[in-house]
CSV table of C-alpha atoms and ligand atoms in Angstrom, one decimal:
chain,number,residue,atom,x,y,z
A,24,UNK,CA,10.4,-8.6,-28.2
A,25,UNK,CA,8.1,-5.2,-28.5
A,26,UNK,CA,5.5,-4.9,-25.8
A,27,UNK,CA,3.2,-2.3,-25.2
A,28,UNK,CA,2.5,-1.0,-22.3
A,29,UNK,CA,-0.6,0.2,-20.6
A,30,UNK,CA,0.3,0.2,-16.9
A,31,UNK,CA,3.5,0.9,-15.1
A,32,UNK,CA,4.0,0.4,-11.5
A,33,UNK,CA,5.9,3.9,-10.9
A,34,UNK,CA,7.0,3.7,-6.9
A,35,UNK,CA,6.7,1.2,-4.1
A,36,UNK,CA,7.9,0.8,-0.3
A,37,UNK,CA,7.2,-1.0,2.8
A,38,UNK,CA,6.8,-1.1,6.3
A,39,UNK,CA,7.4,-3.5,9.1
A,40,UNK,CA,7.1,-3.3,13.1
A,41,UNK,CA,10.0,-3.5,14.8
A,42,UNK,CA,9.8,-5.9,17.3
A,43,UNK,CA,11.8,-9.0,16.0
A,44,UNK,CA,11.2,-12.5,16.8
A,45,UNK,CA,13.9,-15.2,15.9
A,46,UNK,CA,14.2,-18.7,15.6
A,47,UNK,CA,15.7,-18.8,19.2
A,48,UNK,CA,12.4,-16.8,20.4
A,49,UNK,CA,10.3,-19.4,19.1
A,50,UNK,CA,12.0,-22.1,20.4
A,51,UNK,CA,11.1,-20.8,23.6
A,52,UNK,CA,7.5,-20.8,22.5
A,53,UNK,CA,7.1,-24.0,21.2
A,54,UNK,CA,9.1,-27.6,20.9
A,55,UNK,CA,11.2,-26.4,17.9
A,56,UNK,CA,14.4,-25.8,17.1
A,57,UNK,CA,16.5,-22.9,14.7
A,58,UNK,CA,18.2,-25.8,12.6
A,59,UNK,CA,14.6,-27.5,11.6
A,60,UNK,CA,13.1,-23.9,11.0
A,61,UNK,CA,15.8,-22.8,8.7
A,62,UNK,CA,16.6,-26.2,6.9
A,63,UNK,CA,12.6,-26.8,6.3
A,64,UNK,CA,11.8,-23.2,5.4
A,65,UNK,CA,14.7,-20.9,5.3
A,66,UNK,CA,13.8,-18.6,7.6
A,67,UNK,CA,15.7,-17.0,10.2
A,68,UNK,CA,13.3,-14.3,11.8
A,69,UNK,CA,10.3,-12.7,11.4
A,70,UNK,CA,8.9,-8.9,12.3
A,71,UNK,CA,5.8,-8.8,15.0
A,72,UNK,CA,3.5,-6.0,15.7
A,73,UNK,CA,2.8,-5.0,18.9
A,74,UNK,CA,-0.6,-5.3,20.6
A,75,UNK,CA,-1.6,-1.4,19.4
A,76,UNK,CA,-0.7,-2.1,15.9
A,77,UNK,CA,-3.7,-2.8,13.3
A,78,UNK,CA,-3.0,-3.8,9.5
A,79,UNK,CA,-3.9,0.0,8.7
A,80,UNK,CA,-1.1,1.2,10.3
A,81,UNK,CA,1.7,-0.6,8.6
A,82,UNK,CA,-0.5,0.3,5.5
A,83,UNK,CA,-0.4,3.7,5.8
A,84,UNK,CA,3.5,3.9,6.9
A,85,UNK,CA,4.1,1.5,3.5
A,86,UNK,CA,1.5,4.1,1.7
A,87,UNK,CA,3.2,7.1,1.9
A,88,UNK,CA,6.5,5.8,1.3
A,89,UNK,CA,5.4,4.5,-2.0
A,90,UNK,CA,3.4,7.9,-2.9
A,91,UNK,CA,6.6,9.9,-2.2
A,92,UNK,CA,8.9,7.7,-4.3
A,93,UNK,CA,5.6,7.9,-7.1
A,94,UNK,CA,5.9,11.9,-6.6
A,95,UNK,CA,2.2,11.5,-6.1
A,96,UNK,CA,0.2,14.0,-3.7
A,97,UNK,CA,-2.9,11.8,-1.8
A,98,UNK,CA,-6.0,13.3,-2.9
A,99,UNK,CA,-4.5,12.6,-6.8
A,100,UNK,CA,-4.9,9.0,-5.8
A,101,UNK,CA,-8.2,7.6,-7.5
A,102,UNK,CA,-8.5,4.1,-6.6
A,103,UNK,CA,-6.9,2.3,-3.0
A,104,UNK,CA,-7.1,-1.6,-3.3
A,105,UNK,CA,-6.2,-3.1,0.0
A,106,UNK,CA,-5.0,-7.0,-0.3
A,107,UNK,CA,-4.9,-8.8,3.2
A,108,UNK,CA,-6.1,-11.6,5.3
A,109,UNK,CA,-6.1,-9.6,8.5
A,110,UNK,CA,-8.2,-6.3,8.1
A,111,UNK,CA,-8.6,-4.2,10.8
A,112,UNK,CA,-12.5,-4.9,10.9
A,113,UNK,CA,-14.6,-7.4,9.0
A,114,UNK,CA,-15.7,-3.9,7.7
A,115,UNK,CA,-15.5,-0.9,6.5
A,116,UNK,CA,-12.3,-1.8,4.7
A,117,UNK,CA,-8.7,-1.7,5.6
A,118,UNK,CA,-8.4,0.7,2.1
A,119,UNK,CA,-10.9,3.3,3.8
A,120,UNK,CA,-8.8,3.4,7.1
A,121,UNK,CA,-6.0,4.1,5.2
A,122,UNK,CA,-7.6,6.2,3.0
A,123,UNK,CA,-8.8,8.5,6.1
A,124,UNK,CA,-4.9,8.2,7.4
A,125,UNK,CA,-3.3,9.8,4.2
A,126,UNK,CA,-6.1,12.2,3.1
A,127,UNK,CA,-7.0,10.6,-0.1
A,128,UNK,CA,-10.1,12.2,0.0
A,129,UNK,CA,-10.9,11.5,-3.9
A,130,UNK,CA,-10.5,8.0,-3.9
A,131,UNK,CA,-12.2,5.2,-3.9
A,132,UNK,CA,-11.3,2.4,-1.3
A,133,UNK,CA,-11.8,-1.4,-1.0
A,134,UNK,CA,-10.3,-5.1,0.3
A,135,UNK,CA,-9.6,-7.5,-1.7
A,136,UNK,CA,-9.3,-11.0,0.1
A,137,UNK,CA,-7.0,-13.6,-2.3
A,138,UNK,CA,-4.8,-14.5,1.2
A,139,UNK,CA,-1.2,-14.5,-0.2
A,140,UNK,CA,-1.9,-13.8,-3.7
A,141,UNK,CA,-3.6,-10.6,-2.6
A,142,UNK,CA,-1.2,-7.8,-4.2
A,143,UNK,CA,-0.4,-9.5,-7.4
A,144,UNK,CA,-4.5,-9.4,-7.8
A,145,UNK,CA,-4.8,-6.0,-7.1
A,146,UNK,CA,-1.6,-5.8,-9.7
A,147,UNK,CA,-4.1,-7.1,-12.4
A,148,UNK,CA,-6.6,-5.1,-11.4
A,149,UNK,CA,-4.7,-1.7,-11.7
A,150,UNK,CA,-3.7,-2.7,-15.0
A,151,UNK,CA,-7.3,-3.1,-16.2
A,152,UNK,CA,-8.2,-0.3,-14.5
A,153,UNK,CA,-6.0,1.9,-16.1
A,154,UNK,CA,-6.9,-0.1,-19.6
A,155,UNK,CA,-10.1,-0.3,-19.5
A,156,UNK,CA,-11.5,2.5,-16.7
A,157,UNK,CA,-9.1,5.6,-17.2
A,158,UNK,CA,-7.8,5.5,-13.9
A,159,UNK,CA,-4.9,7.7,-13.1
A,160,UNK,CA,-3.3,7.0,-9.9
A,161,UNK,CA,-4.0,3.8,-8.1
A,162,UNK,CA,-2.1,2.7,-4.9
A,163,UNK,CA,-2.2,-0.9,-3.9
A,164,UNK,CA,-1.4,-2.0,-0.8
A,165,UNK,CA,-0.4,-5.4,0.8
A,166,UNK,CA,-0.6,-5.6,4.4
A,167,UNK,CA,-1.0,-8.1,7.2
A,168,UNK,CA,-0.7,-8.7,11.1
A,169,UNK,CA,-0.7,-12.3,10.8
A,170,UNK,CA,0.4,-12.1,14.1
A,171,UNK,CA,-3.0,-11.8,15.3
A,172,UNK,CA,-4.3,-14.7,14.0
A,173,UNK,CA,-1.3,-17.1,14.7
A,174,UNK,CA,-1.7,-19.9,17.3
A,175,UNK,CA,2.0,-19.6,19.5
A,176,UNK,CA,1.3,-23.0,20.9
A,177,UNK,CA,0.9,-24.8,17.4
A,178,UNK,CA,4.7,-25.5,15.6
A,179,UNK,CA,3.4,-26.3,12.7
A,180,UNK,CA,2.5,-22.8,11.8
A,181,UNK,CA,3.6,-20.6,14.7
A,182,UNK,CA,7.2,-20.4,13.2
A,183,UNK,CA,6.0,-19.4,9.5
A,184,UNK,CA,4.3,-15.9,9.9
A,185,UNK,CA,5.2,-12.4,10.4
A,186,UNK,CA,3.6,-9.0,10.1
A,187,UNK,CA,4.4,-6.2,7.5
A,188,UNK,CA,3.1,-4.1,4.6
A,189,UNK,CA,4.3,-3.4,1.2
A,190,UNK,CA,2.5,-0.9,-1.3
A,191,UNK,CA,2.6,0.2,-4.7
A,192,UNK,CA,1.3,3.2,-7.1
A,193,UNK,CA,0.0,2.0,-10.5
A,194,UNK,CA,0.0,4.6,-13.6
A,195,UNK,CA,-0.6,4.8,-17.0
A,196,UNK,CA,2.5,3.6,-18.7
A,197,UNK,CA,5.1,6.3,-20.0
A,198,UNK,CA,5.3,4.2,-23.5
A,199,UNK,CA,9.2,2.7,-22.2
A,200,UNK,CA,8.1,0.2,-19.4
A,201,UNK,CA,5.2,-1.1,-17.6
A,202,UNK,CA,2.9,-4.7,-17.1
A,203,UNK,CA,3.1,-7.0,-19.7
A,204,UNK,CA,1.0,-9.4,-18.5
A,205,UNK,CA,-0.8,-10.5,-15.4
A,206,UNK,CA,-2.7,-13.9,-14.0
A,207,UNK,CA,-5.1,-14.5,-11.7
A,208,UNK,CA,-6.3,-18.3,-11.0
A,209,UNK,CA,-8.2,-20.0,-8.2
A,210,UNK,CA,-9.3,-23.5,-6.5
A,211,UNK,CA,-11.7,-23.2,-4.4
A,212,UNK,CA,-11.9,-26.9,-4.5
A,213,UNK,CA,-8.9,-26.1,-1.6
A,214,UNK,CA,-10.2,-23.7,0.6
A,215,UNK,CA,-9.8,-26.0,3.5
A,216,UNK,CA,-6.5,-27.0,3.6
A,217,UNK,CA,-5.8,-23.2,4.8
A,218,UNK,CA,-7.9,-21.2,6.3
A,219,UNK,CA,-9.0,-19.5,9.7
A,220,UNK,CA,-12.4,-21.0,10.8
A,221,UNK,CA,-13.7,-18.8,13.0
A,222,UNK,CA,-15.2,-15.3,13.0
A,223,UNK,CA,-17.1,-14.9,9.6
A,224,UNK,CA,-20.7,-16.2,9.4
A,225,UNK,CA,-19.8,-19.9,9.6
A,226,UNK,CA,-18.8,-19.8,13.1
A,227,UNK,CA,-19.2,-16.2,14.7
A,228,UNK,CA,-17.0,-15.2,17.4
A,229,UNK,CA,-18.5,-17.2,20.8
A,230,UNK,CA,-16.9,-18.2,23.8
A,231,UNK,CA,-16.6,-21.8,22.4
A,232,UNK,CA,-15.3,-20.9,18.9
A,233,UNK,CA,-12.5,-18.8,21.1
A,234,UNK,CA,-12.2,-22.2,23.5
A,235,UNK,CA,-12.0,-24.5,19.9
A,236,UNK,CA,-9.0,-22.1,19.2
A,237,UNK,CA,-11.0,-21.4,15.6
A,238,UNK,CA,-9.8,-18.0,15.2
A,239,UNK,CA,-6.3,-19.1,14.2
A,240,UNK,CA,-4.9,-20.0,11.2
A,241,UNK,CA,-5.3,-24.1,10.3
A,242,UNK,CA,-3.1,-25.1,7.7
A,243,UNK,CA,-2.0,-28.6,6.1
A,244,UNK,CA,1.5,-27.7,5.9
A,245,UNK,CA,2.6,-31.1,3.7
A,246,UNK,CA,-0.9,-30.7,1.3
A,247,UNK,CA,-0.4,-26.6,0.7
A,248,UNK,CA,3.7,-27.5,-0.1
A,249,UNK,CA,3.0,-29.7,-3.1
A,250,UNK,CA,-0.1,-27.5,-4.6
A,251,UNK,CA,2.4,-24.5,-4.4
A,252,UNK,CA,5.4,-26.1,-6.0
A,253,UNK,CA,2.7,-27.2,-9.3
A,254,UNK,CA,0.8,-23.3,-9.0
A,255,UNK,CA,3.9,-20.9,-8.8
A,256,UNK,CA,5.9,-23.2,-11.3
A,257,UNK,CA,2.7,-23.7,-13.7
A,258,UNK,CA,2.0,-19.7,-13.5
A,259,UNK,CA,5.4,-19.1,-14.1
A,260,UNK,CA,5.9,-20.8,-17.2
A,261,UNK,CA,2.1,-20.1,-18.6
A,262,UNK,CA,3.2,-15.9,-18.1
A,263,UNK,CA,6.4,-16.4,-19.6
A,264,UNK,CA,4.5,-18.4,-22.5
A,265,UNK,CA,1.8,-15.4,-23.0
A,266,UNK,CA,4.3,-12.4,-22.6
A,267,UNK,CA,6.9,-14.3,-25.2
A,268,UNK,CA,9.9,-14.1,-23.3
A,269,UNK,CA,12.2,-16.7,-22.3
A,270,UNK,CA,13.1,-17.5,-18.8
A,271,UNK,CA,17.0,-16.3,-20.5
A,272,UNK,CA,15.6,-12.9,-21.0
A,273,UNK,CA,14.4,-13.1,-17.5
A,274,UNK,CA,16.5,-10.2,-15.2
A,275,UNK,CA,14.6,-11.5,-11.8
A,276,UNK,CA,12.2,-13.6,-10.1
A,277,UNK,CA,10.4,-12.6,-7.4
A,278,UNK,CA,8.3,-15.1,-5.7
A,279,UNK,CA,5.8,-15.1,-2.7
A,280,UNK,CA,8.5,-15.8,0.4
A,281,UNK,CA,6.5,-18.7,2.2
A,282,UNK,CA,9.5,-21.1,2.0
A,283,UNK,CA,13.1,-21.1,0.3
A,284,UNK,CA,11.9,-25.0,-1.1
A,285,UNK,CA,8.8,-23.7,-2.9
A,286,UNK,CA,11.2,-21.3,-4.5
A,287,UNK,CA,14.0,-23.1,-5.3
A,288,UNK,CA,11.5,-25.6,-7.1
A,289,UNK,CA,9.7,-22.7,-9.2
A,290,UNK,CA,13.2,-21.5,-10.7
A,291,UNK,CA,13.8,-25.5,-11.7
A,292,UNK,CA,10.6,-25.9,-13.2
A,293,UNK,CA,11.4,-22.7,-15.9
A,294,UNK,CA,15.3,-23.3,-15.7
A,295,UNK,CA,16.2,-19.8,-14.2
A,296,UNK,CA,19.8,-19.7,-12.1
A,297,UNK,CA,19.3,-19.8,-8.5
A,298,UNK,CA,20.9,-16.0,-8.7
A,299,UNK,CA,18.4,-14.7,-10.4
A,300,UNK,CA,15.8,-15.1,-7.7
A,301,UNK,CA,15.5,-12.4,-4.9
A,302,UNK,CA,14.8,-14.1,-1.6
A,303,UNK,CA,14.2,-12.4,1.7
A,304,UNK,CA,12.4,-15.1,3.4
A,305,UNK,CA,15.1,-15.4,6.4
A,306,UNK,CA,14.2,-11.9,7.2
A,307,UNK,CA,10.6,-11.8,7.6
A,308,UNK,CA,8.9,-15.2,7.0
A,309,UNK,CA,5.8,-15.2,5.3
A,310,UNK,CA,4.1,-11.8,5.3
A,311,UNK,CA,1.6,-12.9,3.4
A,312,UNK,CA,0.0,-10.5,0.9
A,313,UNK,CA,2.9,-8.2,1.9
A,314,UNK,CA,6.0,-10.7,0.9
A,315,UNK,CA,5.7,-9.5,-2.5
A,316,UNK,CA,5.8,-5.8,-2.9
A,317,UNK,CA,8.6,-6.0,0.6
A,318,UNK,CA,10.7,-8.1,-1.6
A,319,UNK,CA,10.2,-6.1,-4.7
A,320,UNK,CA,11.1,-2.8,-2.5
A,321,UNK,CA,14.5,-4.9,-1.1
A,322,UNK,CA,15.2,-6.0,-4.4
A,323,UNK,CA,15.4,-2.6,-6.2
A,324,UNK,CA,17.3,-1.1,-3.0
A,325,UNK,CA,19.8,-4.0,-3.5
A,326,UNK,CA,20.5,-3.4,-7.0
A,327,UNK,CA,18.8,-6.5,-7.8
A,328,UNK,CA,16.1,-4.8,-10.4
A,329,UNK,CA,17.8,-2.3,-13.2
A,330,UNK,CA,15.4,-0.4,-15.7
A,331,UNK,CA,15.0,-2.4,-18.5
A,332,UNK,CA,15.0,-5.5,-16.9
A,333,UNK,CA,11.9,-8.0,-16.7
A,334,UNK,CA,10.8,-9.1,-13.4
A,335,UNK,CA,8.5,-12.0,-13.1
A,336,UNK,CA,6.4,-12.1,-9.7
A,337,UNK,CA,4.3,-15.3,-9.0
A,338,UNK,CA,2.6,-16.1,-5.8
A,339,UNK,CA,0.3,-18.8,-4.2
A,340,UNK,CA,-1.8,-18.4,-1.2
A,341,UNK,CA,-5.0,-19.9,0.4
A,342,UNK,CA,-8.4,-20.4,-1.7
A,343,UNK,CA,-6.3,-21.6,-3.3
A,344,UNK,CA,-5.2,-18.8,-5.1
A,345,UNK,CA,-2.8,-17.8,-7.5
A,346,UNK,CA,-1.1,-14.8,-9.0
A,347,UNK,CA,1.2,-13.9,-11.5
A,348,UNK,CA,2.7,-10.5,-12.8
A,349,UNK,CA,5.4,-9.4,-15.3
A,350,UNK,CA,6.6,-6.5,-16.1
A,351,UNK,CA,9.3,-4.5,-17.5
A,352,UNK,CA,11.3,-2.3,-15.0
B,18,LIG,O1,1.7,-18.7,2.1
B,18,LIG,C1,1.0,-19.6,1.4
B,18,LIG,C2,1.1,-20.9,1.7
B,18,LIG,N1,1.9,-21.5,2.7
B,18,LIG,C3,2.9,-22.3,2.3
B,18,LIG,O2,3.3,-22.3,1.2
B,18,LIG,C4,3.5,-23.3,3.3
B,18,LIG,C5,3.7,-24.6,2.6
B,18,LIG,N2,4.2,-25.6,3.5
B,18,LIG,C6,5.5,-25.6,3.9
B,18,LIG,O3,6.2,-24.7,3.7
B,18,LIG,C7,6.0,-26.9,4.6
B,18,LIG,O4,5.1,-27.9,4.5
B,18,LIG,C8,6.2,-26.6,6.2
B,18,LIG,C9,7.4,-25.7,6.4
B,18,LIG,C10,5.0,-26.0,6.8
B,18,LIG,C11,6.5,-27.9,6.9
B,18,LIG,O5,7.6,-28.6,6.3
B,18,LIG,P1,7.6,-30.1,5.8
B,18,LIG,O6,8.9,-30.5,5.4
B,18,LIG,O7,6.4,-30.3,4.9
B,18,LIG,O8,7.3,-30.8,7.2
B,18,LIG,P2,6.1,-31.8,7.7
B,18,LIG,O9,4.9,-31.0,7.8
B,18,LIG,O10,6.2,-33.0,6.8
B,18,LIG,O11,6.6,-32.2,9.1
B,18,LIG,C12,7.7,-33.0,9.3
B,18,LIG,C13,7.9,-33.2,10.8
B,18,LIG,C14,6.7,-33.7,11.5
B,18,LIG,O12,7.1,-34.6,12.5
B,18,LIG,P3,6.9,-36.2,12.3
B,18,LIG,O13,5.5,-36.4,12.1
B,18,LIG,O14,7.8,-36.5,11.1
B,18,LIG,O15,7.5,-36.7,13.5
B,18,LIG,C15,6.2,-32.4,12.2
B,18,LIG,O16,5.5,-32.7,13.4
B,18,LIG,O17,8.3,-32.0,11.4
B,18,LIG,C16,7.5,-31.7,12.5
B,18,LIG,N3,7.3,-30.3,12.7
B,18,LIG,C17,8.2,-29.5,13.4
B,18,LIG,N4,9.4,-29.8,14.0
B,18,LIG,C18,10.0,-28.9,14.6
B,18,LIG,C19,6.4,-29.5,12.2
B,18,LIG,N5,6.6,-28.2,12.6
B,18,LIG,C20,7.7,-28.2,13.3
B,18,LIG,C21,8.5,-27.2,13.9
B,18,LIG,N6,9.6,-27.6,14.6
B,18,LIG,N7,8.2,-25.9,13.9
């Protein structure tokens, strides 16, 4: 089919720490074991910033990566939209560190907080941004330290996490390729089946929040699992629907990387060969709002994504939120 094309997303990188810990690490942490970790979830390891390292500063490493491969200088940057659930400071922003860090003196910086469906709603909002604003040069960025707010002495979430960032630039489309469509969706009727309690204005940082262990992340593992499985597959086949092009036509899938199950299940649901979706799950577990634009990066360094091909990214996170962008490499 013809699209046309208003955004195109024109370079993208990412950044992880490089302290790695494996399955065999956590088994040391917790009553676990490497064969239950990768048979449940598929991963293998996961990279772990060290105490010194904030959200910003994988940001800004992932930041200028993707401005170099854009060819774009930092102060052409208009607009920085920062997606994470673990900003450096409840405020200013995580964008406006970064911002300061790469000299994008002529933009203007904000968070957006959609937990793991972060980028992919900054994705959408580039695109209207560049429809409807006349925005030049924006630079999204998804970046977490979920490290931070990750309980080592509970297995049930301990082993899923890891830290990383991933970032994008967003410009108006040359006419050949760009974002066909993009979805946003939430349920807040779900908000507390994942969440971290503690620390906003429901329950401040005290000394018995810290005792309650409420500035963690609580999530119910079994409940999130089957709400993914129905989000990712129904966003999936509602973009495909919209944009008018058949899971056939499809050159990859690249799904949030919480859990090789939840993908496996979204490629059944629109009858896309298991080869035609880009996992990297064993590598870095789930990096949250950064498992997308890290897997998008690996993909395209792979081989995985050719120009001309359309990509489909989906992703689910907590709010429940979900996200959906395709696009035409
Ligand atoms: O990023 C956004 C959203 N996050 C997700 O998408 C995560 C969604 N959920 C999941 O991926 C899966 O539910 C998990 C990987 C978290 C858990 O897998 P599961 O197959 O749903 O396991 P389960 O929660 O049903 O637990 C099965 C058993 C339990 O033991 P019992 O009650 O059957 O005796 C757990 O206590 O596995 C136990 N278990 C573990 N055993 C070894 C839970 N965590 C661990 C562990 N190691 N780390």
């Amino acid at each position: 089919m013809e699209n046309e094309f208003s955004s195109m997303i024109s370079g993208f990188s990412f950044a992880v720490p490089e302290k790695i810990l494996t399955n065999f690490d956590m088994e040391k942490l917790v009553d676990t074991n490497d064969e239950w970790i990768r048979s449940r979830t598929g991963m293998q390891e996961r990279h772990i910033a060290d105490e010194s390292t904030a959200t910003s500063d994988l940001g800004t490493e992932a930041a200028k990566k993707a401005l170099a491969k854009a060819g774009v200088k930092a102060t052409d940057v208009d607009v920085i939209i920062f997606a994470t659930a673990t900003p450096d400071t409840p405020f200013p922003s995580t964008g406006c560190y970064v911002q300061r860090n790469i000299g994008a003196v002529n933009a203007a910086a904000f968070d957006i907080s959609a937990a793991c469906s972060g980028f992919l709603y900054g994705l959408s909002m580039a695109d209207a941004l560049i429809k409807g604003g006349g925005y030049k040069n924006i630079l999204i960025i998804g970046g977490e330290t979920l490290s931070k707010i990750t309980d080592y002495t509970d297995r049930n979430t301990c082993v899923l996490f890891g830290d990383g960032a991933g970032a994008a630039v967003v410009q108006p489309s040359d006419g050949t390729r760009g974002i066909i469509h993009t979805l946003m969706k939430s349920d807040g009727r779900l908000v507390d089946l994942l969440n971290m309690p503690g620390g906003g204005s429901r329950i401040p940082a005290s000394h018995e929040s810290i005792d309650q262990r409420l500035h963690y992340i609580k999530m119910e593992g079994q409940e999130v699992f089957k709400h993914a499985v129905t989000a990712m597959g129904d966003a999936a086949v509602e973009s495909l629907k919209k944009a008018g092009i058949s899971s056939d036509e499809l050159g990859l899938l690249i799904p949030h990387q919480a859990n090789v199950r939840i993908m496996q299940a979204t490629a059944r649901r629109i009858k896309l060969p298991i080869e035609k979706v880009f996992m990297n799950v064993h590598k870095y577990g789930n990096t949250s709002a950064a498992s997308i634009p890290i897997a998008l990066t690996e993909a395209q360094e792979e081989g995985r994504l050719k120009e001309g091909d359309y990509c489909l990214l989906v992703s689910f996170g907590g709010g429940f939120t979900t996200g959906a962008v395709l696009f035409k490499m």
